[in-house]
PDB file of C-alpha atoms in Angstrom:
ATOM      1  CA  MET Z   1      28.423  25.381  72.343  1.00 56.00           C
ATOM      2  CA  ASN Z   2      27.381  23.753  69.050  1.00 66.00           C
ATOM      3  CA  HIS Z   3      26.021  27.059  67.814  1.00 70.00           C
ATOM      4  CA  SER Z   4      29.289  28.880  68.554  1.00 81.00           C
ATOM      5  CA  LEU Z   5      31.329  26.094  66.948  1.00 76.00           C
ATOM      6  CA  SER Z   6      29.266  26.184  63.761  1.00 78.00           C
ATOM      7  CA  ALA Z   7      29.432  29.994  63.715  1.00 79.00           C
ATOM      8  CA  GLY Z   8      33.200  29.835  64.172  1.00 75.00           C
ATOM      9  CA  LEU Z   9      33.572  27.352  61.326  1.00 75.00           C
ATOM     10  CA  ARG Z  10      31.340  29.467  59.103  1.00 79.00           C
ATOM     11  CA  ASP Z  11      33.450  32.550  59.878  1.00 77.00           C
ATOM     12  CA  LEU Z  12      36.638  30.606  59.216  1.00 75.00           C
ATOM     13  CA  LEU Z  13      35.333  29.456  55.851  1.00 76.00           C
ATOM     14  CA  SER Z  14      34.246  32.944  54.823  1.00 76.00           C
ATOM     15  CA  ASP Z  15      37.390  34.685  56.125  1.00 78.00           C
ATOM     16  CA  GLY Z  16      39.693  32.150  54.480  1.00 78.00           C
ATOM     17  CA  GLY Z  17      38.527  32.897  50.968  1.00 82.00           C
ATOM     18  CA  PHE Z  18      38.032  30.589  48.045  1.00 87.00           C
ATOM     19  CA  VAL Z  19      40.782  28.160  49.125  1.00 89.00           C
ATOM     20  CA  MET Z  20      39.060  27.076  52.336  1.00 90.00           C
ATOM     21  CA  PRO Z  21      36.435  24.715  50.800  1.00 91.00           C
ATOM     22  CA  PRO Z  22      39.123  22.730  48.903  1.00 92.00           C
ATOM     23  CA  LEU Z  23      41.243  22.637  52.071  1.00 92.00           C
ATOM     24  CA  ILE Z  24      38.314  21.307  54.086  1.00 92.00           C
ATOM     25  CA  LEU Z  25      37.554  18.718  51.385  1.00 93.00           C
ATOM     26  CA  LEU Z  26      41.214  17.706  51.271  1.00 95.00           C
ATOM     27  CA  SER Z  27      41.306  17.272  55.044  1.00 94.00           C
ATOM     28  CA  ILE Z  28      38.172  15.106  54.969  1.00 94.00           C
ATOM     29  CA  VAL Z  29      39.653  12.856  52.270  1.00 96.00           C
ATOM     30  CA  LEU Z  30      43.037  12.742  54.024  1.00 95.00           C
ATOM     31  CA  PHE Z  31      41.677  11.766  57.414  1.00 95.00           C
ATOM     32  CA  THR Z  32      39.206   9.318  55.877  1.00 95.00           C
ATOM     33  CA  CYS Z  33      42.118   7.581  54.128  1.00 94.00           C
ATOM     34  CA  LEU Z  34      44.116   7.554  57.359  1.00 94.00           C
ATOM     35  CA  PHE Z  35      41.155   6.103  59.238  1.00 94.00           C
ATOM     36  CA  ARG Z  36      40.793   3.418  56.559  1.00 92.00           C
ATOM     37  CA  LEU Z  37      44.488   2.563  56.859  1.00 90.00           C
ATOM     38  CA  VAL Z  38      44.164   2.230  60.632  1.00 90.00           C
ATOM     39  CA  LEU Z  39      41.079   0.051  60.199  1.00 89.00           C
ATOM     40  CA  ASP Z  40      42.881  -2.183  57.673  1.00 84.00           C
ATOM     41  CA  LEU Z  41      45.845  -2.543  60.011  1.00 83.00           C
ATOM     42  CA  ARG Z  42      43.635  -3.374  62.992  1.00 83.00           C
ATOM     43  CA  LEU Z  43      41.832  -6.024  60.952  1.00 80.00           C
ATOM     44  CA  ALA Z  44      45.193  -7.357  59.814  1.00 76.00           C
ATOM     45  CA  ALA Z  45      46.489  -7.461  63.390  1.00 76.00           C
ATOM     46  CA  GLN Z  46      43.427  -9.452  64.413  1.00 75.00           C
ATOM     47  CA  GLY Z  47      43.926 -11.780  61.456  1.00 67.00           C
ATOM     48  CA  THR Z  48      40.491 -11.038  59.979  1.00 62.00           C
ATOM     49  CA  HIS Z  49      41.457  -8.907  56.981  1.00 58.00           C
ATOM     50  CA  PRO Z  50      40.454 -10.600  53.706  1.00 58.00           C
ATOM     51  CA  ALA Z  51      43.664  -9.551  51.934  1.00 54.00           C
ATOM     52  CA  LEU Z  52      45.917 -11.320  54.423  1.00 56.00           C
ATOM     53  CA  PRO Z  53      47.723 -14.483  53.411  1.00 51.00           C
ATOM     54  CA  PRO Z  54      45.915 -17.613  54.576  1.00 48.00           C
ATOM     55  CA  ILE Z  55      48.856 -18.732  56.691  1.00 44.00           C
ATOM     56  CA  ALA Z  56      48.528 -15.689  58.901  1.00 47.00           C
ATOM     57  CA  ARG Z  57      44.873 -16.518  59.493  1.00 49.00           C
ATOM     58  CA  SER Z  58      45.092 -20.250  60.179  1.00 50.00           C
ATOM     59  CA  PRO Z  59      47.502 -22.392  62.165  1.00 51.00           C
ATOM     60  CA  ASP Z  60      47.074 -25.381  59.791  1.00 52.00           C
ATOM     61  CA  PRO Z  61      50.281 -26.848  58.342  1.00 49.00           C
ATOM     62  CA  LEU Z  62      51.293 -25.994  54.812  1.00 49.00           C
ATOM     63  CA  PRO Z  63      49.996 -28.725  52.507  1.00 49.00           C
ATOM     64  CA  GLY Z  64      52.270 -28.344  49.480  1.00 51.00           C
ATOM     65  CA  GLY Z  65      55.191 -26.504  47.915  1.00 55.00           C
ATOM     66  CA  GLU Z  66      53.001 -24.255  45.815  1.00 62.00           C
ATOM     67  CA  GLU Z  67      51.361 -22.978  49.010  1.00 61.00           C
ATOM     68  CA  ALA Z  68      54.588 -21.122  49.830  1.00 60.00           C
ATOM     69  CA  VAL Z  69      54.500 -19.425  46.414  1.00 66.00           C
ATOM     70  CA  THR Z  70      50.862 -18.438  46.930  1.00 68.00           C
ATOM     71  CA  LEU Z  71      51.725 -17.187  50.396  1.00 65.00           C
ATOM     72  CA  LEU Z  72      54.572 -15.065  49.037  1.00 69.00           C
ATOM     73  CA  ARG Z  73      52.377 -13.645  46.263  1.00 73.00           C
ATOM     74  CA  GLU Z  74      49.613 -12.669  48.691  1.00 70.00           C
ATOM     75  CA  SER Z  75      52.121 -11.145  51.086  1.00 71.00           C
ATOM     76  CA  ILE Z  76      53.557  -9.033  48.274  1.00 78.00           C
ATOM     77  CA  GLN Z  77      50.045  -7.961  47.240  1.00 76.00           C
ATOM     78  CA  TRP Z  78      49.295  -6.890  50.823  1.00 76.00           C
ATOM     79  CA  ARG Z  79      52.532  -4.884  51.001  1.00 82.00           C
ATOM     80  CA  LEU Z  80      51.776  -3.193  47.654  1.00 86.00           C
ATOM     81  CA  HIS Z  81      48.256  -2.375  48.845  1.00 84.00           C
ATOM     82  CA  PHE Z  82      49.606  -0.828  52.041  1.00 86.00           C
ATOM     83  CA  ASP Z  83      52.357   1.100  50.207  1.00 89.00           C
ATOM     84  CA  ARG Z  84      49.914   2.441  47.614  1.00 91.00           C
ATOM     85  CA  ARG Z  85      47.575   3.713  50.314  1.00 91.00           C
ATOM     86  CA  THR Z  86      50.348   5.379  52.306  1.00 92.00           C
ATOM     87  CA  ARG Z  87      51.715   7.002  49.150  1.00 94.00           C
ATOM     88  CA  PHE Z  88      48.276   8.478  48.422  1.00 95.00           C
ATOM     89  CA  VAL Z  89      48.026   9.837  51.974  1.00 94.00           C
ATOM     90  CA  ARG Z  90      51.509  11.387  51.640  1.00 95.00           C
ATOM     91  CA  ILE Z  91      50.411  13.132  48.435  1.00 95.00           C
ATOM     92  CA  LEU Z  92      47.306  14.500  50.140  1.00 95.00           C
ATOM     93  CA  ALA Z  93      49.322  15.713  53.123  1.00 95.00           C
ATOM     94  CA  ALA Z  94      51.848  17.397  50.827  1.00 94.00           C
ATOM     95  CA  THR Z  95      49.050  19.127  48.920  1.00 95.00           C
ATOM     96  CA  ALA Z  96      47.591  20.845  51.995  1.00 94.00           C
ATOM     97  CA  PRO Z  97      50.395  23.393  52.510  1.00 94.00           C
ATOM     98  CA  LEU Z  98      50.410  24.124  48.786  1.00 94.00           C
ATOM     99  CA  LEU Z  99      46.713  24.960  48.910  1.00 93.00           C
ATOM    100  CA  GLY Z 100      47.434  27.098  51.966  1.00 91.00           C
ATOM    101  CA  LEU Z 101      50.129  28.878  49.982  1.00 92.00           C
ATOM    102  CA  LEU Z 102      47.654  29.504  47.174  1.00 91.00           C
ATOM    103  CA  GLY Z 103      45.339  31.103  49.728  1.00 88.00           C
ATOM    104  CA  THR Z 104      48.252  33.166  51.016  1.00 89.00           C
ATOM    105  CA  VAL Z 105      48.952  34.486  47.537  1.00 89.00           C
ATOM    106  CA  ALA Z 106      45.255  35.251  46.994  1.00 86.00           C
ATOM    107  CA  GLY Z 107      45.078  37.092  50.327  1.00 85.00           C
ATOM    108  CA  MET Z 108      48.189  39.102  49.553  1.00 86.00           C
ATOM    109  CA  LEU Z 109      46.797  40.017  46.132  1.00 84.00           C
ATOM    110  CA  LYS Z 110      43.660  41.245  47.889  1.00 81.00           C
ATOM    111  CA  THR Z 111      45.854  43.213  50.301  1.00 82.00           C
ATOM    112  CA  PHE Z 112      47.884  44.871  47.552  1.00 81.00           C
ATOM    113  CA  SER Z 113      44.730  45.645  45.624  1.00 77.00           C
ATOM    114  CA  ALA Z 114      43.259  47.357  48.697  1.00 74.00           C
ATOM    115  CA  MET Z 115      46.475  49.283  49.260  1.00 75.00           C
ATOM    116  CA  SER Z 116      46.324  50.593  45.728  1.00 74.00           C
ATOM    117  CA  LEU Z 117      42.827  51.977  46.327  1.00 70.00           C
ATOM    118  CA  ARG Z 118      44.046  54.320  49.080  1.00 64.00           C
ATOM    119  CA  GLU Z 119      40.581  55.108  50.263  1.00 60.00           C
ATOM    120  CA  GLY Z 120      41.479  55.778  53.858  1.00 55.00           C
ATOM    121  CA  LEU Z 121      39.706  53.662  56.460  1.00 53.00           C
ATOM    122  CA  ALA Z 122      37.831  51.492  53.968  1.00 58.00           C
ATOM    123  CA  GLY Z 123      41.137  50.605  52.315  1.00 59.00           C
ATOM    124  CA  GLY Z 124      42.549  49.667  55.728  1.00 66.00           C
ATOM    125  CA  ASP Z 125      39.673  47.248  56.287  1.00 72.00           C
ATOM    126  CA  PHE Z 126      40.415  45.573  52.958  1.00 72.00           C
ATOM    127  CA  VAL Z 127      44.110  45.337  53.832  1.00 75.00           C
ATOM    128  CA  ALA Z 128      43.271  43.696  57.161  1.00 77.00           C
ATOM    129  CA  ALA Z 129      40.851  41.285  55.444  1.00 77.00           C
ATOM    130  CA  GLY Z 130      43.493  40.306  52.869  1.00 78.00           C
ATOM    131  CA  ILE Z 131      46.155  39.692  55.490  1.00 84.00           C
ATOM    132  CA  SER Z 132      43.664  37.721  57.569  1.00 82.00           C
ATOM    133  CA  GLU Z 133      42.784  35.545  54.575  1.00 83.00           C
ATOM    134  CA  ALA Z 134      46.465  34.923  53.881  1.00 84.00           C
ATOM    135  CA  LEU Z 135      47.184  33.892  57.456  1.00 88.00           C
ATOM    136  CA  ILE Z 136      44.078  31.733  57.872  1.00 88.00           C
ATOM    137  CA  THR Z 137      44.726  29.665  54.757  1.00 90.00           C
ATOM    138  CA  THR Z 138      48.419  29.267  55.589  1.00 91.00           C
ATOM    139  CA  GLU Z 139      47.643  28.127  59.111  1.00 91.00           C
ATOM    140  CA  THR Z 140      44.927  25.734  57.959  1.00 91.00           C
ATOM    141  CA  GLY Z 141      47.094  24.168  55.248  1.00 92.00           C
ATOM    142  CA  LEU Z 142      50.047  23.711  57.587  1.00 94.00           C
ATOM    143  CA  SER Z 143      47.848  22.323  60.374  1.00 94.00           C
ATOM    144  CA  ILE Z 144      46.298  19.739  58.062  1.00 94.00           C
ATOM    145  CA  ALA Z 145      49.713  18.720  56.736  1.00 95.00           C
ATOM    146  CA  ILE Z 146      51.363  18.443  60.156  1.00 96.00           C
ATOM    147  CA  VAL Z 147      48.596  16.376  61.716  1.00 95.00           C
ATOM    148  CA  GLY Z 148      48.328  14.232  58.575  1.00 94.00           C
ATOM    149  CA  LEU Z 149      52.060  13.528  58.345  1.00 94.00           C
ATOM    150  CA  VAL Z 150      52.439  12.740  62.047  1.00 95.00           C
ATOM    151  CA  SER Z 151      49.436  10.403  61.854  1.00 94.00           C
ATOM    152  CA  LEU Z 152      50.852   8.788  58.725  1.00 94.00           C
ATOM    153  CA  TRP Z 153      54.181   8.263  60.470  1.00 94.00           C
ATOM    154  CA  ALA Z 154      52.432   6.443  63.318  1.00 93.00           C
ATOM    155  CA  VAL Z 155      50.349   4.341  60.925  1.00 91.00           C
ATOM    156  CA  ARG Z 156      53.396   3.408  58.848  1.00 90.00           C
ATOM    157  CA  ALA Z 157      55.368   2.436  61.964  1.00 90.00           C
ATOM    158  CA  PHE Z 158      52.527   0.183  63.109  1.00 87.00           C
ATOM    159  CA  GLY Z 159      52.167  -1.225  59.585  1.00 84.00           C
ATOM    160  CA  LYS Z 160      55.871  -2.033  59.331  1.00 83.00           C
ATOM    161  CA  ARG Z 161      55.814  -3.818  62.695  1.00 83.00           C
ATOM    162  CA  LEU Z 162      52.749  -5.756  61.624  1.00 79.00           C
ATOM    163  CA  LEU Z 163      54.256  -6.733  58.265  1.00 77.00           C
ATOM    164  CA  PHE Z 164      57.457  -7.831  60.004  1.00 78.00           C
ATOM    165  CA  ARG Z 165      55.410  -9.945  62.414  1.00 75.00           C
ATOM    166  CA  PHE Z 166      53.522 -11.592  59.546  1.00 72.00           C
ATOM    167  CA  GLU Z 167      56.696 -12.224  57.560  1.00 71.00           C
ATOM    168  CA  SER Z 168      58.384 -13.760  60.602  1.00 73.00           C
ATOM    169  CA  PHE Z 169      55.358 -15.950  61.223  1.00 69.00           C
ATOM    170  CA  GLU Z 170      55.234 -17.008  57.563  1.00 67.00           C
ATOM    171  CA  ALA Z 171      58.957 -17.763  57.494  1.00 69.00           C
ATOM    172  CA  SER Z 172      58.760 -19.847  60.661  1.00 69.00           C
ATOM    173  CA  ARG Z 173      55.811 -21.788  59.232  1.00 66.00           C
ATOM    174  CA  VAL Z 174      57.625 -22.468  55.952  1.00 65.00           C
ATOM    175  CA  LEU Z 175      60.840 -23.457  57.749  1.00 69.00           C
ATOM    176  CA  ALA Z 176      58.927 -25.735  60.121  1.00 67.00           C
ATOM    177  CA  LYS Z 177      57.772 -27.735  57.121  1.00 67.00           C
ATOM    178  CA  TRP Z 178      61.313 -28.784  56.248  1.00 67.00           C
ATOM    179  CA  PRO Z 179      63.410 -30.239  59.075  1.00 66.00           C
ATOM    180  CA  PRO Z 180      67.074 -29.110  59.293  1.00 67.00           C
ATOM    181  CA  PRO Z 181      69.694 -31.478  57.852  1.00 68.00           C
ATOM    182  CA  SER Z 182      70.973 -34.079  60.303  1.00 69.00           C
ATOM    183  CA  SER Z 183      74.549 -32.798  59.986  1.00 65.00           C
ATOM    184  CA  CYS Z 184      73.643 -29.524  61.759  1.00 57.00           C
TER     185      CYS Z 184
END
């Protein structure tokens, strides 16, 4: 099974033309970044991520007024960190179909070049190889983008829920420090 899988991947790389290695590299970087985002969010959900505000990690009362400012600053830094990472993943996912399109154009150029040769059966083999290259790179680019964007959507949804939970927790902690006026 491993031998057939490696042979299949090798054939896919050779049949896809020069665009396949960058597509494979892009997919590795994309899914590594997604995995890192998931890991950061899981650590944040457990309260063990080092970038989280201290209030989300400890149930101790807020000691002073400047603690709320520090808490807000760290919360904003966490949100910026998360947004920057998701933006990078979106760029990678948007690049995959463009690389696939580049492979499509290269395959079609190979096809038209073979058609211009008009060497009978040998020309037909080149036409088939060019069309195959065009379809393989298009399919690979679209597959990477679709899986990447759906995964990013799920990660962002979890991240938004987590950030909302932390902000609610922080707000309740800050509000608990100051009792409501007696007239309420």
